């Protein structure tokens, strides 16, 4: 059986991107979460390629997501960004949710920066906080690596340091320099699209989750299978169900991401600017 989201398919998609942005050599891929797509406007010399022009990419269906791959430079680095990811709750298989990571890798990216909107579970998190992801819980009911093993991929990837200690350190130093409070915690990825019940949030807290969302996990698993280093930030857009007793809405999620997008954008830019420092390359 041949996978629709194979290495060959990723190479084809990467070739379509390269045809439009041939002088760029992105070494890091960035995935912009719900309401965080504004970062793409800060990308210099940007070439925007709509999803419909990329073979294998479907149109996104969620409000607040704009479907494009943007190649350009940010923080002094060449980057490739995804604005409008593919969620499993749209009915997409996990392999498609993670397919853009294969495409980034085919373009030459060795690092991945993921972002998302998430509900805060830990009492240490407030709405509007940025949380560096230290680890995740895959509660999506599947895994994007299920199926045929792809070329260049590790069949049983080690997930011990799924979120690179070196990149986490860089993120922390970037936040310190900017005076941005950066929380840290475990992200639980659930299928969605319904938000959790208060009892499910209680369960997630017992399992060790600090925040909950409906994305990110498939992309990070595939990145690790391809040997890429990963860093990630959750924007805490709301208190998870039952934490404060107020009802959850997608409008609140977008309102919070709007409010913190400037801090998020400066954090990512500073992180990128720091990640070129040669003395750091010895640390994973
Ligand atoms: N739960 C799941 N996904 C989310 C939430 C939440 O509370 N907020 C933003 N994305």
XYZ file of N, CA and C and ligand atoms in Angstrom:
862
model
N 0.851 -1.200 0.000
C 0.000 0.000 0.000
C 0.885 1.249 0.000
N 0.495 2.208 -0.833
C 1.303 3.418 -0.944
C 0.603 4.551 -0.192
N 1.361 5.344 0.577
C 0.732 6.443 1.321
C 0.557 7.654 0.423
N -0.572 8.327 0.603
C -0.838 9.579 -0.117
C 0.105 10.680 0.354
N 0.615 10.519 1.585
C 1.425 11.573 2.189
C 2.857 11.074 2.373
N 3.372 10.504 1.303
C 4.682 9.866 1.316
C 5.791 10.908 1.140
N 7.023 10.433 1.256
C 8.183 11.281 0.970
C 8.115 11.785 -0.466
N 7.705 10.911 -1.403
C 7.615 11.326 -2.822
C 6.619 12.469 -2.976
N 5.456 12.337 -2.301
C 4.437 13.396 -2.373
C 4.977 14.698 -1.781
N 5.745 14.575 -0.703
C 6.322 15.772 -0.063
C 7.336 16.438 -0.991
N 8.108 15.616 -1.705
C 9.114 16.163 -2.634
C 8.411 16.919 -3.768
N 7.278 16.373 -4.210
C 6.499 17.033 -5.271
C 5.968 18.389 -4.789
N 5.432 18.402 -3.567
C 4.899 19.652 -2.998
C 6.036 20.659 -2.800
N 7.181 20.162 -2.325
C 8.333 21.047 -2.103
C 8.813 21.639 -3.427
N 8.742 20.842 -4.494
C 9.180 21.332 -5.811
C 8.275 22.469 -6.276
N 6.956 22.347 -6.002
C 6.018 23.411 -6.394
C 6.328 24.690 -5.622
N 6.721 24.544 -4.352
C 7.073 25.720 -3.534
C 8.379 26.326 -4.051
N 9.332 25.462 -4.352
C 10.635 25.932 -4.819
C 10.540 26.672 -6.159
N 9.610 26.234 -6.995
C 9.424 26.922 -8.286
C 9.057 28.386 -8.068
N 8.334 28.650 -6.960
C 7.898 30.031 -6.680
C 8.932 30.799 -5.841
N 9.747 30.080 -5.090
C 10.697 30.731 -4.163
C 12.049 30.051 -4.315
N 12.623 30.172 -5.515
C 13.785 29.339 -5.831
C 15.069 29.761 -5.147
N 15.172 31.046 -4.701
C 16.452 31.475 -4.128
C 16.519 31.197 -2.623
N 15.442 30.721 -2.026
C 15.392 30.567 -0.575
C 15.799 29.152 -0.139
N 16.511 29.103 0.979
C 16.965 27.809 1.534
C 16.497 27.716 2.982
N 15.211 27.566 3.243
C 14.758 27.580 4.642
C 15.291 26.387 5.433
N 15.828 26.696 6.616
C 16.364 25.634 7.479
C 15.424 25.390 8.653
N 14.418 26.265 8.783
C 13.455 26.077 9.876
C 12.040 26.294 9.344
N 11.150 25.399 9.763
C 9.737 25.515 9.409
C 8.972 26.035 10.612
N 7.951 26.857 10.340
C 7.152 27.440 11.418
C 5.685 27.143 11.137
N 4.986 26.617 12.139
C 3.547 26.375 11.985
C 2.802 27.363 12.867
N 1.951 28.150 12.237
C 1.234 29.212 12.946
C -0.143 28.723 13.350
N -0.415 28.801 14.653
C -1.680 28.307 15.188
C -2.830 29.269 14.952
N -4.027 28.851 15.377
C -5.246 29.656 15.252
C -5.002 31.070 15.746
N -5.276 32.048 14.893
C -5.174 33.444 15.292
C -3.745 33.971 15.366
N -2.744 33.113 15.093
C -1.347 33.530 15.205
C -0.702 33.732 13.831
N -1.545 33.692 12.796
C -1.052 33.811 11.411
C -0.470 35.175 11.095
N -0.737 36.180 11.953
C -0.241 37.541 11.719
C 1.276 37.600 11.614
N 1.961 36.634 12.232
C 3.429 36.591 12.173
C 3.912 36.562 10.725
N 3.103 35.958 9.858
C 3.540 35.826 8.461
C 3.713 37.193 7.808
N 3.063 38.221 8.345
C 3.195 39.577 7.776
C 4.555 40.194 8.098
N 5.236 39.647 9.132
C 6.569 40.168 9.476
C 7.672 39.492 8.664
N 7.317 38.498 7.869
C 8.337 37.777 7.104
C 8.780 38.649 5.920
N 10.106 38.873 5.857
C 10.657 39.721 4.797
C 10.842 38.957 3.503
N 10.871 39.677 2.386
C 11.020 39.078 1.042
C 10.091 37.887 0.889
N 8.877 38.045 1.394
C 7.971 36.895 1.489
C 7.395 36.487 0.141
N 7.425 35.200 -0.107
C 6.701 34.628 -1.244
C 5.573 33.792 -0.638
N 4.328 34.134 -0.972
C 3.159 33.415 -0.411
C 2.629 32.470 -1.463
N 2.506 31.239 -1.086
C 1.985 30.240 -2.025
C 0.702 29.670 -1.433
N -0.455 29.987 -2.042
C -1.723 29.466 -1.511
C -1.759 27.944 -1.573
N -2.450 27.352 -0.597
C -2.527 25.885 -0.534
C -2.966 25.273 -1.859
N -3.888 25.964 -2.553
C -4.429 25.350 -3.779
C -3.366 25.180 -4.864
N -2.228 25.877 -4.706
C -1.155 25.743 -5.711
C -0.125 24.692 -5.304
N -0.377 24.022 -4.172
C 0.592 23.029 -3.698
C -0.024 21.634 -3.802
N 0.564 20.758 -4.592
C -0.017 19.425 -4.735
C -0.066 18.686 -3.390
N -1.225 18.084 -3.100
C -1.393 17.323 -1.848
C -1.995 18.131 -0.721
N -2.093 19.474 -0.870
C -2.646 20.339 0.190
C -4.122 20.613 -0.081
N -5.020 20.260 0.842
C -6.420 20.659 0.674
C -6.642 22.094 1.166
N -7.800 22.642 0.867
C -8.162 23.983 1.366
C -8.498 23.889 2.854
N -8.076 24.846 3.703
C -8.468 24.801 5.117
C -9.919 25.227 5.300
N -10.509 24.820 6.413
C -11.947 25.063 6.606
C -12.269 25.887 7.846
N -11.240 26.315 8.614
C -11.522 26.984 9.892
C -11.380 28.497 9.775
N -12.326 29.247 10.319
C -12.226 30.709 10.345
C -11.012 31.095 11.183
N -10.285 32.129 10.762
C -9.090 32.533 11.511
C -7.844 31.882 10.942
N -8.017 31.011 9.974
C -6.877 30.363 9.314
C -6.854 30.786 7.860
N -5.676 31.182 7.409
C -5.545 31.568 6.013
C -4.600 30.549 5.403
N -5.002 29.920 4.343
C -4.214 28.800 3.848
C -3.096 29.179 2.912
N -1.894 29.314 3.430
C -0.753 29.608 2.566
C 0.545 29.136 3.208
N 1.496 28.812 2.339
C 2.874 28.588 2.781
C 3.622 29.862 2.431
N 4.388 30.383 3.382
C 5.123 31.622 3.158
C 6.607 31.340 3.314
N 7.366 31.670 2.276
C 8.812 31.486 2.343
C 9.442 32.874 2.384
N 10.427 33.073 3.250
C 11.062 34.387 3.347
C 12.041 34.420 4.492
N 12.307 35.621 5.037
C 13.268 35.677 6.137
C 12.683 36.384 7.348
N 13.103 35.896 8.505
C 12.616 36.430 9.779
C 13.724 36.249 10.808
N 14.001 37.308 11.566
C 15.053 37.226 12.588
C 16.401 36.851 11.979
N 16.622 37.225 10.719
C 17.891 36.941 10.060
C 18.017 35.519 9.537
N 16.926 34.741 9.607
C 16.992 33.359 9.094
C 16.005 33.153 7.966
N 16.348 32.254 7.068
C 15.392 31.899 6.020
C 14.407 30.899 6.624
N 13.140 31.171 6.416
C 12.103 30.355 7.060
C 11.043 29.946 6.043
N 10.339 28.878 6.399
C 9.131 28.525 5.646
C 8.014 28.379 6.687
N 6.921 29.111 6.468
C 5.849 29.122 7.466
C 4.558 28.588 6.869
N 3.795 27.942 7.740
C 2.486 27.422 7.352
C 1.437 28.244 8.085
N 0.594 28.929 7.311
C -0.473 29.706 7.925
C -1.780 29.008 7.591
N -2.362 28.346 8.586
C -3.579 27.564 8.331
C -3.250 26.091 8.257
N -3.187 25.431 9.407
C -2.776 24.026 9.396
C -3.972 23.115 9.120
N -3.687 21.825 8.923
C -4.742 20.827 8.678
C -5.015 20.099 9.986
N -6.246 20.268 10.485
C -6.593 19.630 11.754
C -7.262 18.290 11.514
N -7.056 17.384 12.451
C -7.718 16.084 12.328
C -9.228 16.220 12.509
N -9.662 17.224 13.288
C -11.119 17.373 13.491
C -11.842 17.803 12.219
N -11.085 18.229 11.200
C -11.708 18.536 9.907
C -11.970 17.247 9.124
N -11.551 16.133 9.703
C -11.722 14.847 9.040
C -10.450 14.382 8.345
N -9.374 15.145 8.517
C -8.107 14.784 7.878
C -7.411 13.675 8.661
N -6.776 12.750 7.952
C -5.968 11.756 8.667
C -4.754 12.414 9.332
N -4.236 11.770 10.374
C -3.065 12.312 11.082
C -1.906 12.542 10.111
N -1.792 11.652 9.118
C -0.689 11.775 8.162
C -0.790 13.065 7.352
N -2.017 13.528 7.076
C -2.168 14.807 6.370
C -1.891 15.974 7.313
N -2.353 15.855 8.572
C -2.083 16.927 9.544
C -0.577 17.191 9.628
N 0.208 16.126 9.479
C 1.660 16.248 9.614
C 2.370 16.418 8.268
N 1.632 16.325 7.169
C 2.266 16.361 5.835
C 3.106 17.628 5.605
N 2.647 18.822 6.027
C 3.476 20.012 5.806
C 4.884 19.880 6.407
N 5.014 19.118 7.481
C 6.340 18.931 8.086
C 7.234 18.139 7.125
N 6.654 17.150 6.475
C 7.437 16.390 5.482
C 7.864 17.316 4.342
N 6.972 18.241 3.982
C 7.288 19.177 2.897
C 8.403 20.131 3.339
N 8.319 20.638 4.576
C 9.387 21.502 5.106
C 10.724 20.756 5.069
N 10.670 19.511 5.487
C 11.896 18.698 5.519
C 12.447 18.508 4.101
N 11.538 18.274 3.161
C 11.969 18.113 1.763
C 12.568 19.413 1.219
N 12.157 20.546 1.787
C 12.723 21.849 1.380
C 14.082 22.105 2.040
N 14.433 21.274 3.009
C 15.738 21.417 3.669
C 15.677 21.831 5.129
N 14.461 21.969 5.673
C 14.350 22.395 7.081
C 14.804 21.278 8.013
N 15.588 21.661 9.021
C 16.055 20.683 10.016
C 15.458 20.957 11.387
N 14.740 22.086 11.472
C 14.110 22.457 12.737
C 12.655 22.822 12.478
N 11.853 22.689 13.520
C 10.428 23.012 13.415
C 10.006 23.813 14.634
N 9.316 24.923 14.372
C 8.725 25.703 15.460
C 7.212 25.596 15.324
N 6.558 25.045 16.355
C 5.098 24.884 16.288
C 4.428 25.841 17.266
N 3.245 26.288 16.901
C 2.479 27.133 17.820
C 1.017 26.734 17.741
N 0.300 27.056 18.791
C -1.121 26.714 18.827
C -1.837 27.566 19.867
N -3.146 27.513 19.783
C -3.993 28.087 20.821
C -4.378 26.924 21.732
N -4.402 27.154 23.030
C -4.715 26.053 23.949
C -5.479 26.563 25.165
N -6.219 25.664 25.767
C -6.922 25.971 26.997
C -6.004 25.697 28.182
N -6.004 26.585 29.159
C -5.131 26.421 30.320
C -5.757 25.515 31.366
N -5.027 24.497 31.784
C -5.494 23.570 32.825
C -4.801 23.886 34.148
N -3.486 24.085 34.082
C -2.709 24.340 35.302
C -3.136 25.662 35.938
N -3.157 25.664 37.283
C -3.508 26.898 38.003
C -2.413 27.946 37.833
N -1.241 27.512 37.330
C -0.136 28.467 37.122
C -0.301 29.252 35.818
N -1.301 28.865 35.013
C -1.467 29.523 33.710
C -2.658 30.475 33.721
N -2.438 31.664 33.163
C -3.521 32.639 33.041
C -3.835 32.847 31.561
N -5.042 33.297 31.294
C -5.406 33.609 29.910
C -4.475 34.703 29.400
N -3.922 34.473 28.205
C -2.984 35.434 27.616
C -1.527 35.033 27.822
N -1.276 34.003 28.634
C 0.100 33.533 28.831
C 0.627 32.823 27.585
N 1.929 32.906 27.412
C 2.600 32.072 26.410
C 3.269 30.926 27.164
N 3.040 29.717 26.725
C 3.579 28.530 27.392
C 4.494 27.768 26.440
N 5.752 27.688 26.788
C 6.660 26.851 26.008
C 6.298 25.391 26.261
N 6.171 24.623 25.219
C 5.781 23.215 25.385
C 7.018 22.406 25.773
N 6.943 21.753 26.946
C 8.089 20.949 27.391
C 7.921 19.492 26.980
N 6.661 19.087 26.765
C 6.387 17.699 26.383
C 4.914 17.634 25.975
N 4.502 16.510 25.388
C 3.080 16.415 25.052
C 2.498 15.057 25.415
N 1.169 15.031 25.450
C 0.426 13.773 25.603
C -0.324 13.572 24.296
N -0.069 12.458 23.631
C -0.820 12.165 22.401
C -2.121 11.468 22.771
N -3.203 12.237 22.795
C -4.520 11.676 23.127
C -5.446 11.806 21.924
N -4.844 11.792 20.736
C -5.631 11.983 19.521
C -6.161 10.664 18.970
N -5.753 9.574 19.600
C -6.302 8.274 19.213
C -5.602 7.641 18.034
N -4.592 8.279 17.507
C -3.848 7.691 16.394
C -2.460 8.313 16.347
N -1.709 7.923 15.335
C -0.333 8.401 15.206
C -0.057 8.601 13.720
N 0.561 9.704 13.341
C 0.759 9.988 11.913
C 1.732 9.043 11.217
N 2.464 8.240 12.005
C 3.434 7.324 11.397
C 2.821 5.960 11.089
N 1.553 5.762 11.489
C 0.873 4.485 11.210
C 0.813 4.308 9.694
N 1.194 3.129 9.239
C 1.176 2.863 7.795
C 2.573 2.550 7.302
N 2.754 2.761 6.023
C 4.015 2.391 5.380
C 5.138 3.276 5.904
N 6.261 2.647 6.233
C 7.416 3.410 6.687
C 7.988 4.185 5.508
N 8.206 5.473 5.712
C 8.694 6.318 4.628
C 10.217 6.398 4.620
N 10.738 6.705 3.434
C 12.182 6.893 3.277
C 12.677 7.961 4.245
N 13.841 7.785 4.790
C 14.519 8.762 5.667
C 13.873 8.883 7.034
N 12.829 8.080 7.285
C 12.117 8.272 8.547
C 12.510 7.176 9.538
N 12.517 7.535 10.809
C 12.807 6.572 11.862
C 11.488 5.874 12.200
N 11.447 4.547 12.109
C 10.187 3.827 12.351
C 9.676 3.981 13.781
N 10.619 3.892 14.743
C 10.251 4.001 16.158
C 10.984 5.188 16.776
N 10.576 6.408 16.445
C 11.358 7.558 16.927
C 11.309 7.697 18.441
N 12.462 8.022 19.006
C 12.553 8.301 20.444
C 11.863 9.639 20.697
N 10.984 9.669 21.696
C 10.265 10.914 22.006
C 10.713 11.480 23.357
N 11.889 11.048 23.830
C 12.356 11.518 25.132
C 12.544 13.037 25.141
N 13.251 13.531 24.127
C 13.452 14.980 24.012
C 12.711 15.476 22.782
N 11.417 15.173 22.734
C 10.617 15.569 21.570
C 10.747 17.073 21.336
N 10.777 17.836 22.427
C 10.961 19.286 22.342
C 12.393 19.566 22.772
N 13.205 19.941 21.815
C 14.654 20.019 21.981
C 15.088 20.863 23.178
N 15.893 20.295 24.086
C 16.403 21.076 25.221
C 17.151 22.330 24.769
N 17.908 22.208 23.671
C 18.656 23.389 23.202
C 17.716 24.491 22.714
N 16.725 24.112 21.929
C 15.800 25.128 21.417
C 14.949 25.709 22.546
N 14.638 24.892 23.527
C 13.875 25.402 24.680
C 14.702 26.428 25.442
N 15.983 26.124 25.581
C 16.879 27.056 26.260
C 16.938 28.374 25.488
N 17.028 28.268 24.168
C 17.057 29.472 23.322
C 15.778 30.294 23.474
N 14.657 29.603 23.524
C 13.373 30.291 23.680
C 13.328 31.032 25.011
N 13.788 30.354 26.053
C 13.816 30.969 27.384
C 14.677 32.225 27.379
N 15.860 32.130 26.754
C 16.747 33.300 26.755
C 16.144 34.421 25.906
N 15.445 34.066 24.832
C 14.787 35.086 23.997
C 13.715 35.796 24.815
N 12.927 35.042 25.569
C 11.858 35.629 26.381
C 12.445 36.536 27.463
N 13.543 36.066 28.105
C 14.186 36.881 29.153
C 14.649 38.208 28.597
N 15.307 38.143 27.432
C 15.825 39.371 26.805
C 14.687 40.361 26.551
N 13.526 39.853 26.132
C 12.406 40.728 25.776
C 11.550 41.109 26.985
N 11.820 40.472 28.131
C 10.990 40.723 29.308
C 9.602 40.121 29.179
N 9.509 39.051 28.376
C 8.215 38.358 28.220
C 8.188 37.178 29.193
N 7.110 37.051 29.949
C 6.990 35.897 30.839
C 6.657 34.676 29.989
N 7.514 33.670 30.082
C 7.277 32.455 29.307
C 7.045 31.316 30.284
N 5.825 30.816 30.321
C 5.511 29.658 31.171
C 6.005 28.411 30.459
N 5.902 27.292 31.134
C 6.390 26.049 30.553
C 5.433 24.945 30.962
N 5.110 24.023 30.084
C 4.209 22.967 30.494
C 3.955 21.912 29.441
N 3.141 20.940 29.838
C 2.824 19.780 29.001
C 1.514 20.050 28.250
N 1.568 19.803 26.938
C 0.414 20.034 26.064
C -0.278 18.701 25.783
N -1.566 18.639 26.047
C -2.335 17.438 25.695
C -3.054 17.705 24.375
N -2.816 16.837 23.392
C -3.471 16.979 22.083
C -4.661 16.043 22.006
N -5.853 16.618 21.844
C -7.086 15.832 21.704
C -7.644 16.041 20.300
N -8.522 15.131 19.888
C -9.053 15.205 18.525
C -9.946 16.425 18.299
N -10.835 16.764 19.268
C -11.815 17.828 19.040
C -12.868 17.339 18.048
N -13.697 18.205 17.449
C -13.700 19.656 17.631
C -14.509 20.146 18.838
N -15.227 19.263 19.542
C -15.897 19.780 20.746
C -14.816 20.070 21.775
N -15.031 21.095 22.565
C -14.143 21.338 23.688
C -14.368 20.230 24.709
N -13.507 20.171 25.701
C -13.561 19.108 26.705
C -14.715 19.358 27.684
N -15.128 18.311 28.345
C -16.044 18.479 29.472
C -15.188 18.803 30.702
N -15.776 19.386 31.735
C -15.008 19.625 32.967
C -14.391 18.338 33.515
N -15.096 17.207 33.382
C -14.529 15.940 33.883
C -13.320 15.518 33.055
N -13.387 15.755 31.774
C -12.222 15.428 30.936
C -11.032 16.302 31.303
N -11.297 17.554 31.621
C -10.203 18.453 32.026
C -9.605 17.979 33.354
N -10.444 17.519 34.260
C -9.936 16.950 35.534
C -9.029 15.758 35.253
N -9.490 14.905 34.330
C -8.703 13.725 33.954
C -7.352 14.160 33.361
N -7.390 15.148 32.488
C -6.152 15.612 31.840
C -5.171 16.163 32.876
N -5.709 16.854 33.875
C -4.845 17.393 34.934
C -4.167 16.242 35.675
N -4.953 15.187 35.971
C -4.380 14.015 36.656
C -3.321 13.325 35.809
N -3.489 13.411 34.495
C -2.529 12.777 33.587
C -1.247 13.597 33.432
N -1.264 14.813 33.950
C -0.048 15.637 33.873
C -0.095 16.744 32.837
N -1.277 16.995 32.270
C -1.371 18.055 31.260
C -1.514 19.423 31.917
N -0.838 20.404 31.339
C -0.987 21.795 31.788
C -1.901 22.585 30.862
N -1.966 22.152 29.593
C -2.788 22.858 28.613
C -3.340 21.834 27.635
N -4.438 22.206 26.967
C -5.079 21.258 26.045
C -5.445 21.955 24.747
N -5.236 21.205 23.642
C -5.570 21.732 22.320
C -5.884 20.605 21.358
N -6.042 20.969 20.085
C -6.512 20.005 19.081
C -5.548 19.900 17.898
N -4.274 20.089 18.162
C -3.327 20.071 17.026
C -1.942 19.663 17.507
N -0.943 20.001 16.720
C 0.484 19.992 17.082
C 1.131 18.615 17.223
N 0.443 17.695 17.931
C 1.041 16.382 18.207
C 1.447 15.642 16.912
N 0.577 15.556 15.881
C 0.996 14.834 14.674
C 2.235 15.447 14.024
N 2.276 16.779 13.968
C 3.404 17.452 13.326
C 4.715 17.172 14.076
N 4.638 17.187 15.409
C 5.855 16.988 16.204
C 6.343 15.543 16.064
N 5.431 14.598 16.019
C 5.840 13.183 15.882
C 6.568 12.977 14.550
N 6.004 13.522 13.484
C 6.655 13.344 12.170
C 7.997 14.072 12.136
N 8.062 15.259 12.734
C 9.339 15.983 12.773
C 10.402 15.131 13.457
N 10.039 14.490 14.561
C 11.020 13.667 15.284
C 11.406 12.425 14.472
N 10.430 11.883 13.751
C 10.740 10.713 12.916
C 11.704 11.085 11.786
N 11.704 12.366 11.422
C 12.607 12.835 10.363
C 13.899 13.420 10.945
N 14.049 13.324 12.265
C 15.275 13.803 12.912
C 15.331 15.306 13.079
N 14.194 15.983 12.950
C 14.192 17.451 13.102
C 14.121 17.811 14.589
N 14.709 18.943 14.932
C 14.605 19.461 16.301
C 13.367 20.349 16.378
N 12.660 20.260 17.512
C 11.362 20.934 17.633
C 11.341 21.878 18.833
N 10.700 23.025 18.624
C 10.322 23.908 19.745
C 8.873 24.295 19.532
N 8.173 24.581 20.625
C 6.763 24.927 20.466
C 6.261 25.847 21.562
N 5.289 26.661 21.189
C 4.665 27.581 22.144
C 3.148 27.492 22.009
N 2.482 27.373 23.153
C 1.022 27.449 23.189
C 0.631 28.825 23.684
N -0.355 29.405 23.025
C -0.939 30.640 23.534
C -2.168 30.228 24.347
N -2.155 30.534 25.622
C -3.275 30.132 26.498
C -4.424 31.123 26.257
N -5.395 30.654 25.490
C -6.444 31.571 25.020
C -7.663 31.600 25.936
N -7.771 30.612 26.801
C -8.955 30.501 27.673
C -8.629 29.528 28.797
N -9.393 29.615 29.861
C -9.289 28.603 30.908
C -10.009 27.367 30.379
N -9.403 26.193 30.518
C -10.037 24.956 30.037
C -11.378 24.759 30.768
N -12.237 23.943 30.167
C -13.608 23.763 30.678
C -13.610 23.399 32.157
N -14.443 24.091 32.924
C -14.596 23.770 34.343
C -13.603 24.470 35.239
N -12.534 25.035 34.666
C -11.502 25.663 35.504
C -12.053 26.928 36.152
N -12.761 27.732 35.380
C -13.372 28.945 35.971
C -14.895 28.859 35.987
N -15.440 27.934 35.236
C -16.892 27.812 35.182
C -17.526 28.565 34.025
N -16.736 29.437 33.332
C -17.361 30.149 32.205
C -17.297 29.301 30.930
N -18.253 29.592 30.042
C -18.362 28.798 28.804
C -17.230 29.149 27.846
N -16.879 28.179 26.997
C -15.778 28.365 26.043
C -16.325 28.744 24.676
N -15.566 29.571 23.949
C -15.985 29.887 22.582
C -14.770 30.131 21.693
N -14.943 29.842 20.408
C -13.865 30.074 19.444
C -13.585 31.576 19.342
N -14.626 32.396 19.567
C -14.448 33.860 19.516
C -13.463 34.304 20.598
N -13.560 33.697 21.797
C -12.628 34.054 22.883
C -11.197 33.653 22.510
N -11.085 32.488 21.875
C -9.766 32.008 21.446
C -9.127 33.044 20.520
N -9.885 33.509 19.528
C -9.324 34.454 18.551
C -9.080 35.824 19.182
N -9.940 36.208 20.105
C -9.765 37.508 20.781
C -8.448 37.492 21.570
N -8.169 36.383 22.273
C -6.922 36.311 23.064
C -5.693 36.264 22.157
N -5.762 35.484 21.081
C -4.577 35.420 20.207
C -4.287 36.795 19.612
N -5.333 37.549 19.298
C -5.149 38.925 18.797
C -4.403 39.771 19.802
N -4.793 39.627 21.055
C -4.227 40.434 22.123
C -2.752 40.108 22.364
N -2.365 38.837 22.230
C -0.978 38.481 22.560
C -0.099 38.316 21.327
N -0.674 38.556 20.147
C 0.092 38.251 18.937
C 1.381 39.076 18.851
N 1.384 40.323 19.337
C 2.603 41.141 19.238
C 3.727 40.508 20.070
N 3.408 40.064 21.297
C 4.421 39.421 22.151
C 4.877 38.106 21.512
N 3.918 37.349 20.992
C 4.250 36.076 20.333
C 5.209 36.311 19.160
N 4.884 37.326 18.353
C 5.690 37.587 17.161
C 7.104 38.038 17.531
N 7.221 38.895 18.571
C 8.581 39.322 18.930
C 9.358 38.165 19.542
N 8.677 37.288 20.284
C 9.360 36.125 20.859
C 9.910 35.208 19.756
N 9.098 34.923 18.774
C 9.548 34.022 17.697
C 10.703 34.665 16.927
N 10.586 35.968 16.659
C 11.634 36.655 15.894
C 12.952 36.653 16.668
N 12.884 36.925 17.963
C 14.095 36.935 18.797
C 14.685 35.518 18.905
N 13.822 34.537 19.027
C 14.259 33.131 19.065
C 15.032 32.790 17.791
N 14.481 33.205 16.655
C 15.133 32.906 15.372
C 16.479 33.618 15.287
N 16.515 34.870 15.742
C 17.756 35.648 15.680
C 18.842 34.970 16.522
N 18.442 34.369 17.648
C 19.400 33.722 18.544
C 19.830 32.358 18.028
N 18.969 31.725 17.271
C 19.251 30.331 16.902
C 20.348 30.218 15.857
N 20.878 31.349 15.386
C 21.990 31.277 14.442
C 23.332 31.240 15.170
N 23.335 31.545 16.495
C 24.598 31.649 17.238
C 25.393 30.348 17.164
N 26.621 30.393 16.597
C 27.376 29.159 16.346
C 27.799 28.427 17.609
N 28.033 29.162 18.726
C 28.534 28.489 19.936
C 27.515 27.541 20.544
N 26.278 27.579 20.032
C 25.228 26.749 20.637
C 25.100 25.392 19.963
N 25.781 25.228 18.847
C 25.499 24.052 18.032
C 25.910 22.737 18.691
N 26.728 22.820 19.750
C 27.144 21.574 20.404
C 26.049 20.966 21.270
N 25.066 21.773 21.671
C 24.003 21.282 22.566
C 22.793 20.884 21.732
N 22.208 19.742 22.028
C 20.974 19.348 21.325
C 19.788 20.032 21.965
N -9.544 23.019 24.483
C -9.122 22.491 23.325
N -8.583 23.216 22.356
C -8.449 24.530 22.554
C -8.873 25.150 23.733
C -9.455 24.340 24.756
O -9.845 24.817 25.848
N -8.608 26.476 23.596
C -8.029 26.639 22.375
N -7.937 25.470 21.737
